[in-house]
Tab-separated table of C-alpha atoms and ligand atoms in Angstrom:
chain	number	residue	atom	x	y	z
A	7	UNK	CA	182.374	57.819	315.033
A	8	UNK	CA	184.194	57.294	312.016
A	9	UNK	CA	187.067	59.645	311.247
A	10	UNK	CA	186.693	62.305	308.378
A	11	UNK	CA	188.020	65.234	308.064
A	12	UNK	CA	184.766	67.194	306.547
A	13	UNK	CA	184.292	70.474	309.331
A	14	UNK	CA	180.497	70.722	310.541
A	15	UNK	CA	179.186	72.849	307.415
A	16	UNK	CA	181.974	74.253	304.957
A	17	UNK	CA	182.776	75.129	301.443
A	18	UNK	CA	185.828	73.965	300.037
A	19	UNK	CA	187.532	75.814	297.144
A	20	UNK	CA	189.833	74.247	294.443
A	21	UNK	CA	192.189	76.886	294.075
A	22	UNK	CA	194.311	74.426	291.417
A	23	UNK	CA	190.774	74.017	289.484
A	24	UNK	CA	190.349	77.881	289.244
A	25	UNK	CA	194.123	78.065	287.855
A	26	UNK	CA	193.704	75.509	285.549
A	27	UNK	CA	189.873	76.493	284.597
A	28	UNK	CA	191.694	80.176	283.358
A	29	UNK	CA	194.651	78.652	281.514
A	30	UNK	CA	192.215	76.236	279.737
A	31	UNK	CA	189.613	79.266	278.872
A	32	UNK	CA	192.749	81.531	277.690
A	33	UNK	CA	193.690	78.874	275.448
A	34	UNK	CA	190.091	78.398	274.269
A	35	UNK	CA	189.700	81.936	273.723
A	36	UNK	CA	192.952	83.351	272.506
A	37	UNK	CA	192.253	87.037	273.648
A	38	UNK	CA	194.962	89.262	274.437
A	39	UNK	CA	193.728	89.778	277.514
A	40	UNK	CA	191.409	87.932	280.524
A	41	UNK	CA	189.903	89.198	283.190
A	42	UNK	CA	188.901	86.871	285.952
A	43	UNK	CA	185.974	88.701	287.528
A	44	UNK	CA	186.423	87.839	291.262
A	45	UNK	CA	182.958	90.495	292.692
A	46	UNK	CA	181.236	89.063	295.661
A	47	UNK	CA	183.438	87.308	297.152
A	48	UNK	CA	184.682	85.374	293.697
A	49	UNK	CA	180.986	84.270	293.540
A	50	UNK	CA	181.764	82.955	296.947
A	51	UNK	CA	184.670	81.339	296.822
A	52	UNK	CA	187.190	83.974	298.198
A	53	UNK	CA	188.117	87.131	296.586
A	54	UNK	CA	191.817	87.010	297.602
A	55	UNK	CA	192.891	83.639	297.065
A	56	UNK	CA	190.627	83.103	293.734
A	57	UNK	CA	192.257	86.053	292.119
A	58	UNK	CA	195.496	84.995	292.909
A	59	UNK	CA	194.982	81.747	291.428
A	60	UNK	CA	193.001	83.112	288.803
A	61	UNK	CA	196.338	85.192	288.022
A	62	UNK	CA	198.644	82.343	288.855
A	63	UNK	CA	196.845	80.611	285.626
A	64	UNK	CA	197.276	83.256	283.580
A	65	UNK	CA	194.521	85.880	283.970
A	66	UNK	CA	196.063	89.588	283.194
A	67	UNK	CA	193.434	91.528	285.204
A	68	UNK	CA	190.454	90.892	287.659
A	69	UNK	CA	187.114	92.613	287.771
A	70	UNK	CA	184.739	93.504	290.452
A	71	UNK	CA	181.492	95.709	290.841
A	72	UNK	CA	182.278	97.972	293.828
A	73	UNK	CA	185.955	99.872	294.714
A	74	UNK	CA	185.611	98.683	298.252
A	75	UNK	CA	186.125	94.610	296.750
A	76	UNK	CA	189.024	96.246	295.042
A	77	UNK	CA	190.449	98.364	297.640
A	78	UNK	CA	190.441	94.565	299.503
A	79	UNK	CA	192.486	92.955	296.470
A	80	UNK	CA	195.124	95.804	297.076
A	81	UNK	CA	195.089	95.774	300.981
A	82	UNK	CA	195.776	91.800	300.191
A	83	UNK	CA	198.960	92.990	297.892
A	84	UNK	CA	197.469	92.161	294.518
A	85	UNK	CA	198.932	94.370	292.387
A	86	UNK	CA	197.309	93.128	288.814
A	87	UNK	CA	195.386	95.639	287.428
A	88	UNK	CA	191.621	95.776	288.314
A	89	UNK	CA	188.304	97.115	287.333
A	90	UNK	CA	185.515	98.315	289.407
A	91	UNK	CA	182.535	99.293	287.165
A	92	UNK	CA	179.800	99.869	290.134
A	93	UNK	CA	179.488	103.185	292.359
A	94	UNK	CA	178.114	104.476	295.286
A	95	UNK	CA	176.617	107.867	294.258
A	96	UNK	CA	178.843	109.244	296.744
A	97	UNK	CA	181.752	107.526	295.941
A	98	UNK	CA	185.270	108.225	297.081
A	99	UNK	CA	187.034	108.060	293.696
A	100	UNK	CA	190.149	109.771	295.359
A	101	UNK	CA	190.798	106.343	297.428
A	102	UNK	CA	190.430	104.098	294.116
A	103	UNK	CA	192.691	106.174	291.889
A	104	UNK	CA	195.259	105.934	294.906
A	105	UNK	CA	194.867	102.665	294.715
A	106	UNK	CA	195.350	102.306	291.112
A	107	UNK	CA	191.900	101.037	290.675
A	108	UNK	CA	190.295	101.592	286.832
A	109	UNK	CA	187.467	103.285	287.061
A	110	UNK	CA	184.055	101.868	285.069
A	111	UNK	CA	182.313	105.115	284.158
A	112	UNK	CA	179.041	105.638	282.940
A	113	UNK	CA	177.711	109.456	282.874
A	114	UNK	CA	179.189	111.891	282.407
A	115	UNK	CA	178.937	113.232	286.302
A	116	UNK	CA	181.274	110.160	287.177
A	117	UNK	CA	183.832	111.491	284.691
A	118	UNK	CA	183.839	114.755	286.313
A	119	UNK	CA	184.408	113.375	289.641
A	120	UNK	CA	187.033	110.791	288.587
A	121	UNK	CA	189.254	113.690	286.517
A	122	UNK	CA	188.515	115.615	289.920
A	123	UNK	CA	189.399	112.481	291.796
A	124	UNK	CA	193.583	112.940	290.201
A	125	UNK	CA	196.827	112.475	292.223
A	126	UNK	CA	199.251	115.431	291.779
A	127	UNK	CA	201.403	113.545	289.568
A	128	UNK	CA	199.089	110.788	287.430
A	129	UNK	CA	195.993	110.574	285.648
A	130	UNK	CA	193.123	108.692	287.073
A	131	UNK	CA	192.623	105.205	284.585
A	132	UNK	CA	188.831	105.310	282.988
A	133	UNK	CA	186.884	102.700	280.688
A	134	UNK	CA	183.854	104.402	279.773
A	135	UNK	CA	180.731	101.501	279.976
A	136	UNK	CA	178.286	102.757	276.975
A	137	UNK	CA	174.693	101.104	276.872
A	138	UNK	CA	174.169	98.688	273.911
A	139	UNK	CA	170.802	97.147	275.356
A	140	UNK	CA	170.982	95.907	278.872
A	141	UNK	CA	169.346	98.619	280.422
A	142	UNK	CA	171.752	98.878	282.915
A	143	UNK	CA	174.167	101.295	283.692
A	144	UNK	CA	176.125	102.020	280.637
A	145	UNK	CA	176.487	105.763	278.753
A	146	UNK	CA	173.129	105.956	276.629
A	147	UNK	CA	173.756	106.808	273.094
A	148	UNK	CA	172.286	110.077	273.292
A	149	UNK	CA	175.276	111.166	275.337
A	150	UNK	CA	178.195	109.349	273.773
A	151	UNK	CA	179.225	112.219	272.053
A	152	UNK	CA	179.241	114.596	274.804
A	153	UNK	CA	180.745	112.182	277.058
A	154	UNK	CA	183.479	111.075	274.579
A	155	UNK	CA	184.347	114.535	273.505
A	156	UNK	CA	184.857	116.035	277.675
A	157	UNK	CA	186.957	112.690	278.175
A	158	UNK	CA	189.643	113.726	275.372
A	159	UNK	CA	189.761	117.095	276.538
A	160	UNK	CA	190.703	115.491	280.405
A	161	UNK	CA	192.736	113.232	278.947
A	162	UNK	CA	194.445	116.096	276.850
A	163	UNK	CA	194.501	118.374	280.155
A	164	UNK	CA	196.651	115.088	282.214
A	165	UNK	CA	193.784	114.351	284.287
A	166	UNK	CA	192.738	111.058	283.061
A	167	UNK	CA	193.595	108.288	280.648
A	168	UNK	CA	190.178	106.522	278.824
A	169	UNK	CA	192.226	103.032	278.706
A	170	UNK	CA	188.891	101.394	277.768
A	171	UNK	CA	185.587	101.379	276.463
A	172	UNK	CA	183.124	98.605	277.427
A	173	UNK	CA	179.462	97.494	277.383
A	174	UNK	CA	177.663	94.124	278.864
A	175	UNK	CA	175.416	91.955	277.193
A	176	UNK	CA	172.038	90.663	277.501
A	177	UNK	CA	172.433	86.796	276.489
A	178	UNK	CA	168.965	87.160	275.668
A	179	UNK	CA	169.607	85.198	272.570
A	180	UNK	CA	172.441	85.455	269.878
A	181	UNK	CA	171.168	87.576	267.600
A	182	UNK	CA	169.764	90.145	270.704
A	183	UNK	CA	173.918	89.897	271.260
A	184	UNK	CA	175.061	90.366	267.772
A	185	UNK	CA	172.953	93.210	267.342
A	186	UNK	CA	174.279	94.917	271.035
A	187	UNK	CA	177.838	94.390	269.546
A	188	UNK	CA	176.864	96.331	266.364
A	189	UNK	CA	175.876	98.972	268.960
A	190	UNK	CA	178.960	98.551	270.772
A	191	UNK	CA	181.355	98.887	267.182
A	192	UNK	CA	179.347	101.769	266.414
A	193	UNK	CA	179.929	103.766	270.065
A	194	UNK	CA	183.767	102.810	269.316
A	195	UNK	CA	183.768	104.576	265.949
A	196	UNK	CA	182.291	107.534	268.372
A	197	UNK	CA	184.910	107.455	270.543
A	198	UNK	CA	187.365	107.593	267.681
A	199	UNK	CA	185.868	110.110	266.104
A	200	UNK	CA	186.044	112.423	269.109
A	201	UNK	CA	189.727	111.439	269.697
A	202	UNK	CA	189.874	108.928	272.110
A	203	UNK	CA	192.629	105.648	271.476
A	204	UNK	CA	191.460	102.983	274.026
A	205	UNK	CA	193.351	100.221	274.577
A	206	UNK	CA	191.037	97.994	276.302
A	207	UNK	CA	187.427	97.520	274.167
A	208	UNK	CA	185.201	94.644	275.870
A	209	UNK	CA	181.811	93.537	275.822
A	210	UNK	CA	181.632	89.641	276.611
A	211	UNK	CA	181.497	87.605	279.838
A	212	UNK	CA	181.391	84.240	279.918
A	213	UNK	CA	178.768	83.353	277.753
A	214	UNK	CA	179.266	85.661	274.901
A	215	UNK	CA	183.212	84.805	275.130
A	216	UNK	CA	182.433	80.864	274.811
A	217	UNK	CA	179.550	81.701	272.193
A	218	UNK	CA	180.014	84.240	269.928
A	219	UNK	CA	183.690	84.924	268.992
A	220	UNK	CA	182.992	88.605	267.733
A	221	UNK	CA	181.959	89.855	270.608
A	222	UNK	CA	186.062	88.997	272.054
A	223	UNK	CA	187.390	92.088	271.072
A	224	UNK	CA	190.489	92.650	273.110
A	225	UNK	CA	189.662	91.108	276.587
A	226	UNK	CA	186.862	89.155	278.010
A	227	UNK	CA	185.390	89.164	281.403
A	228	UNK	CA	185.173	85.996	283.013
A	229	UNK	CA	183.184	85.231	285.856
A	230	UNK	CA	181.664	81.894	286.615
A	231	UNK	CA	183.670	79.890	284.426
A	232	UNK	CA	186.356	80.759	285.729
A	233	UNK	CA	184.710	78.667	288.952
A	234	UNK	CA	184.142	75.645	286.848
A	235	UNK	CA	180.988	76.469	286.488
A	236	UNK	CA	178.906	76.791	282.924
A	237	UNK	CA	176.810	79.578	281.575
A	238	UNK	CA	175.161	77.116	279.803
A	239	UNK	CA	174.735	74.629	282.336
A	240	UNK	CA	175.939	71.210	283.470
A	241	UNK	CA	176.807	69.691	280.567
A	242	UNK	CA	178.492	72.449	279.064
A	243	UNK	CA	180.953	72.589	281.647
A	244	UNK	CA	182.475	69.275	280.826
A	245	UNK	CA	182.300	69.133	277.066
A	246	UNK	CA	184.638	73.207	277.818
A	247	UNK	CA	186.957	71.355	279.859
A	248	UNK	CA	186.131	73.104	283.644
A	249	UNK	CA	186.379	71.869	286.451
A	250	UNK	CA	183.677	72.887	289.593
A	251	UNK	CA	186.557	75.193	291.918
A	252	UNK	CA	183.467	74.268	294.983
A	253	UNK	CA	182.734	71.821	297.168
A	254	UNK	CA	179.869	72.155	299.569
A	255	UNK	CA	179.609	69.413	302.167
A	256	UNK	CA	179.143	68.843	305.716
A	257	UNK	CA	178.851	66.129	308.883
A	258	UNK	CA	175.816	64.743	309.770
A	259	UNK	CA	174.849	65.644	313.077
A	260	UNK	CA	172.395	63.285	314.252
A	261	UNK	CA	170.879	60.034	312.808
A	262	UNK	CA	167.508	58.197	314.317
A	263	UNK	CA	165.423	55.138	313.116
A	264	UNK	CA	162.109	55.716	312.837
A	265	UNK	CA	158.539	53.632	311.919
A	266	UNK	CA	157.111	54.617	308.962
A	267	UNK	CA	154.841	57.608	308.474
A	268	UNK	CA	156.536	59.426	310.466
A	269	UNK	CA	156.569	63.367	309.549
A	270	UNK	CA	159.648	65.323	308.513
A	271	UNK	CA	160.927	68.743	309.400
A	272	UNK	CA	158.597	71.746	309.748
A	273	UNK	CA	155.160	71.401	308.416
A	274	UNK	CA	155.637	67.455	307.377
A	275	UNK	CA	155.840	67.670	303.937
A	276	UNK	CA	158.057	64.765	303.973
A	277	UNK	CA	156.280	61.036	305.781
A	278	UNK	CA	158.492	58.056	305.763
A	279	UNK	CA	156.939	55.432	303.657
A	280	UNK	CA	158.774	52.439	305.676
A	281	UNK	CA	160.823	52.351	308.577
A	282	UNK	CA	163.293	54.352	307.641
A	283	UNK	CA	166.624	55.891	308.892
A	284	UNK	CA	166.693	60.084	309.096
A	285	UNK	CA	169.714	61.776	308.807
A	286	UNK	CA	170.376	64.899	309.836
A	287	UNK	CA	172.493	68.040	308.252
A	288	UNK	CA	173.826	70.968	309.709
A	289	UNK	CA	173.159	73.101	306.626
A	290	UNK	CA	170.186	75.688	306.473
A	291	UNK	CA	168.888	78.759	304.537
A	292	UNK	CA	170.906	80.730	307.133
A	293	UNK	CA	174.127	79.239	305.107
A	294	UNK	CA	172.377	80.295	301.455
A	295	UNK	CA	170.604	76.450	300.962
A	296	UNK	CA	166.999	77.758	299.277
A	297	UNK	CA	164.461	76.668	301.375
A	298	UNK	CA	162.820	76.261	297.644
A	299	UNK	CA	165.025	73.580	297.580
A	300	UNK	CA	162.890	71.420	300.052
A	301	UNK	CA	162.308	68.304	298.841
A	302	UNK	CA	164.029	68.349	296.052
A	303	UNK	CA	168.237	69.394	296.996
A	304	UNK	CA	170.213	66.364	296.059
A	305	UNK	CA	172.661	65.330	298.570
A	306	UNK	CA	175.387	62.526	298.476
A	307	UNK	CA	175.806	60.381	301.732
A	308	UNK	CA	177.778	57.321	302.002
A	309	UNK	CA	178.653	57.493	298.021
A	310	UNK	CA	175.047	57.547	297.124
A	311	UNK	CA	172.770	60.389	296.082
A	312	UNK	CA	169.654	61.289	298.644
A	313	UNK	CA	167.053	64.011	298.054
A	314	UNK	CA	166.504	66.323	301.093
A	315	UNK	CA	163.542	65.156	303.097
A	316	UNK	CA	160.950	67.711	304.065
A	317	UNK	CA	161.708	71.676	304.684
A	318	UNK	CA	165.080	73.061	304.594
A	319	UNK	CA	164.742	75.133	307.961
A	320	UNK	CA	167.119	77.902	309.312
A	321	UNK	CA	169.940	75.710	310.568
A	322	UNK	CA	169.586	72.635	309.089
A	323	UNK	CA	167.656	69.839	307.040
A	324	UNK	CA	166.952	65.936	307.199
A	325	UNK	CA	167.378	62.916	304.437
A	326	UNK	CA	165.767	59.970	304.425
A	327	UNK	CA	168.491	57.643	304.066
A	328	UNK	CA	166.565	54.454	304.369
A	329	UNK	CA	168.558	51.592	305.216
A	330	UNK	CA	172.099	53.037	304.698
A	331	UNK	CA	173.922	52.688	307.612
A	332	UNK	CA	175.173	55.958	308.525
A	333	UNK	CA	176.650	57.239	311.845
A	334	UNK	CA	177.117	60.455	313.446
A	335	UNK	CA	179.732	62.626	312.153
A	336	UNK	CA	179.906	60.898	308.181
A	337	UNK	CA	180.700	63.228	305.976
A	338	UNK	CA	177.337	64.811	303.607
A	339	UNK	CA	178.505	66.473	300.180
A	340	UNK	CA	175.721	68.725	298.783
A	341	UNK	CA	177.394	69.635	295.384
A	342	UNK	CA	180.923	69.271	294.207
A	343	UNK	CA	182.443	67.973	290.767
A	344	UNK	CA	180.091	65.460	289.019
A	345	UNK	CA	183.260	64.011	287.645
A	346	UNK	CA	184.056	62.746	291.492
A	347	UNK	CA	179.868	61.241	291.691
A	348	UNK	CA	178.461	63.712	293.480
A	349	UNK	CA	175.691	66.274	292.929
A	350	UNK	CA	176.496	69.372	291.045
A	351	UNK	CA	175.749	73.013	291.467
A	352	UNK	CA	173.768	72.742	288.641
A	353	UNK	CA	171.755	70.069	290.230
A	354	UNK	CA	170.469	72.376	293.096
A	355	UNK	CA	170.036	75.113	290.816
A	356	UNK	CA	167.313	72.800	289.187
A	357	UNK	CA	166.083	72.361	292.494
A	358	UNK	CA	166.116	75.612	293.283
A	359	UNK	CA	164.428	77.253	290.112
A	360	UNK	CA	167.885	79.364	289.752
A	361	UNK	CA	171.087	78.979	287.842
A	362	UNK	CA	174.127	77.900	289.100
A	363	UNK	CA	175.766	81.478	289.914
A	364	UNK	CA	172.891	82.224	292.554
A	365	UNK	CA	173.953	78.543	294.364
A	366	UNK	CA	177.294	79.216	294.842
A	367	UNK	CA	177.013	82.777	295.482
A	368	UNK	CA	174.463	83.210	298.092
A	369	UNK	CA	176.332	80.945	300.378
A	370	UNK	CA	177.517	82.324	303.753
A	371	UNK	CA	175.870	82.236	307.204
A	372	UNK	CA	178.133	79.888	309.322
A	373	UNK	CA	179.738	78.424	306.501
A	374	UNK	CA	183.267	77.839	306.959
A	375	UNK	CA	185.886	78.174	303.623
A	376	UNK	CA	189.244	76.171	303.226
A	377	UNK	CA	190.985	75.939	299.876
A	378	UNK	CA	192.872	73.252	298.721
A	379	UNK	CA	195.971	73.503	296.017
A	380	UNK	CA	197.020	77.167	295.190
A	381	UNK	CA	200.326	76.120	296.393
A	382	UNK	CA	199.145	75.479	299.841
B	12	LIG	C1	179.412	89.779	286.585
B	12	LIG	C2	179.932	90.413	285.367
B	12	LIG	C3	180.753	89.697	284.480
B	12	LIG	C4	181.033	88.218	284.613
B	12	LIG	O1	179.921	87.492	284.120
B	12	LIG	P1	179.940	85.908	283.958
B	12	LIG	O2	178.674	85.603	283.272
B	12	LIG	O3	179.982	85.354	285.350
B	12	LIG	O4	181.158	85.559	283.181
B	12	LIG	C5	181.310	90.394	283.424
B	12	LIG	N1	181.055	91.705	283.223
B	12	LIG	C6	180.242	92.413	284.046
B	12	LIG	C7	179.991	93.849	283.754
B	12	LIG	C8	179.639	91.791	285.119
B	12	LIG	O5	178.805	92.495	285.912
């Protein structure tokens, strides 16, 4: 067996690549501020560690849907300051403003409860989210006014402070964007007019903050390329300068020699055309690999690039290798960087019918993580 030091199915996470990926986006971008947005897991690379290398290169605050991922930051000892801009109906607001968690708000019953939500001696920090055309969760214009004018009079009463106001965009096309941040400029003269100062007004993630300077404002939200990853694909992501953070790879667990026409996996969609060696990989849809990827996932083994053979089943799939010698135990790398020869996640996203986010996100199952750099 040879020696390598791959463990049976793991993702390995750049933690120098996610440093460097936010110091080369801030000096892309030239915002005031950045915000590394680190919800679900960092898009599965690791909440904790990502954000502290997203901070280490220069990020000023990190983002995540729910309080509980940003309770998690604090019980880790990050102290940056963080937004959490999705809630639980029944939301403890108390535990996030003891935290010193900002809350996202977006009706007007959420800024009840979060002036409600107040410490004895500080006001709970608010960014008000306002709908420009997502059709998400923002404040819908017919309520901006009512909204805006009860938030100056609890921010003139001590209980909160509106530190922000903040929308999200489509990326249905650029002028679909342009015309959400006219929306956006005009909920901002709103909030002026009803008295509120905020210090934070935001609108783009990655794509808009790469695309469409105007929609900067005075912080953007990154997400996935801050993992190296593109919001407009593969080739994108090396013309910005980003580097994949993610490596997903694996040993290969079994390897037999077989005649050809022999069938492959559940349901043989896959039949040797020669005699042929099959290769087997510990990685399944139980670890996030889309079982839509059958036939199709690339995979590199032995410095060259295979397609899966047949189904992608619970635990595991095969490759038809052909006459590569491979043994037991050699290391299989299903994406990494591109730069290094292997497959990227925007390779199995084509696979897949999906975009890169979805790849690296849905990972998990058995999946072990280690992180290299980060001062490790
Ligand atoms: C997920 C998310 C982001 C980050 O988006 P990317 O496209 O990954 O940069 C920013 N803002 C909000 C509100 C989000 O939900």
């Amino acid at each position: 067996m040879r020696a390598v030091s791959a463990a049976f199915r793991e993702r390995v996470v750049d933690l120098d690549a996610v440093s460097a990926n936010v110091a080369r986006l801030r000096e892309l971008l030239g915002t005031r501020h950045a915000m590394a947005v680190v919800k679900a897991d960092a898009y599965g690379h690791g909440a904790v560690e990502s954000a502290r290398a997203a901070l280490a290169g220069g990020a000023d605050w990190l983002g995540v849907a729910e309080i509980a991922e940003g309770l998690a930051l604090r019980e880790a000892g990050i102290t940056a300051p963080v937004l959490a801009w999705l809630h639980d109906p029944d939301e403890d607001f108390a535990q996030a403003a003891r935290a010193n968690l900002d809350l996202g708000l977006s009706s007007l019953a959420q800024l009840e409860a979060a002036a409600a939500a107040r410490a004895n001696d500080r006001p709970v920090f608010v960014q008000l989210k306002v709908e420009t055309g997502l059709s998400r969760n923002g404040i819908p214009e017919s309520e901006w006014d009512a909204v805006f004018t009860r938030a100056r009079e609890l921010e003139a009463g001590g209980h909160i402070v509106v530190r922000g106001v903040f929308s999200h965009l489509s990326n249905a096309s650029a002028e679909d964007d342009r015309a959400a941040v006219a929306v956006f400029e005009g909920a901002l003269e709103r909030a002026a007019a009803a008295g509120l100062t905020p210090e934070l007004r935001h609108i783009a993630a990655s794509a808009a903050a790469l695309s469409l300077p105007e929609a900067r404002f005075d912080l953007v939200r990154l997400g996935i390329a801050v993992y190296g990853l593109s919001p407009f694909g593969r080739d994108s992501a090396v013309e910005l300068g980003l580097r994949p953070a993610m490596t997903l790879r694996g040993r290969v667990a079994a390897v037999r020699r077989v005649p050809a026409g022999k069938g492959v996996s559940y349901d043989y969609t896959y039949r040797t055309e020669t005699e042929s060696t099959l290769v087997l990989v510990p990685l399944g849809y139980a670890e996030g690999i889309p079982r839509h990827a059958s036939n199709r996932g690339p995979v590199s083994i032995g410095g060259r690039t295979f397609r899966i053979s047949g189904r992608v089943a619970m635990d595991q799939f095969v490759v038809d290798v052909g006459d590569l010698d491979v043994q037991v135990g050699d290391e299989v790398v299903l994406f990494g960087d591109p730069a290094t020869g292997v497959p990227g996640a925007d390779d199995w996203a084509e696979a897949a019918d999906t975009i890169n986010y979805e790849i690296v996100t849905r990972l998990g199952g058995r999946l072990k993580r280690s992180f290299t750099g980060g001062g490790r």
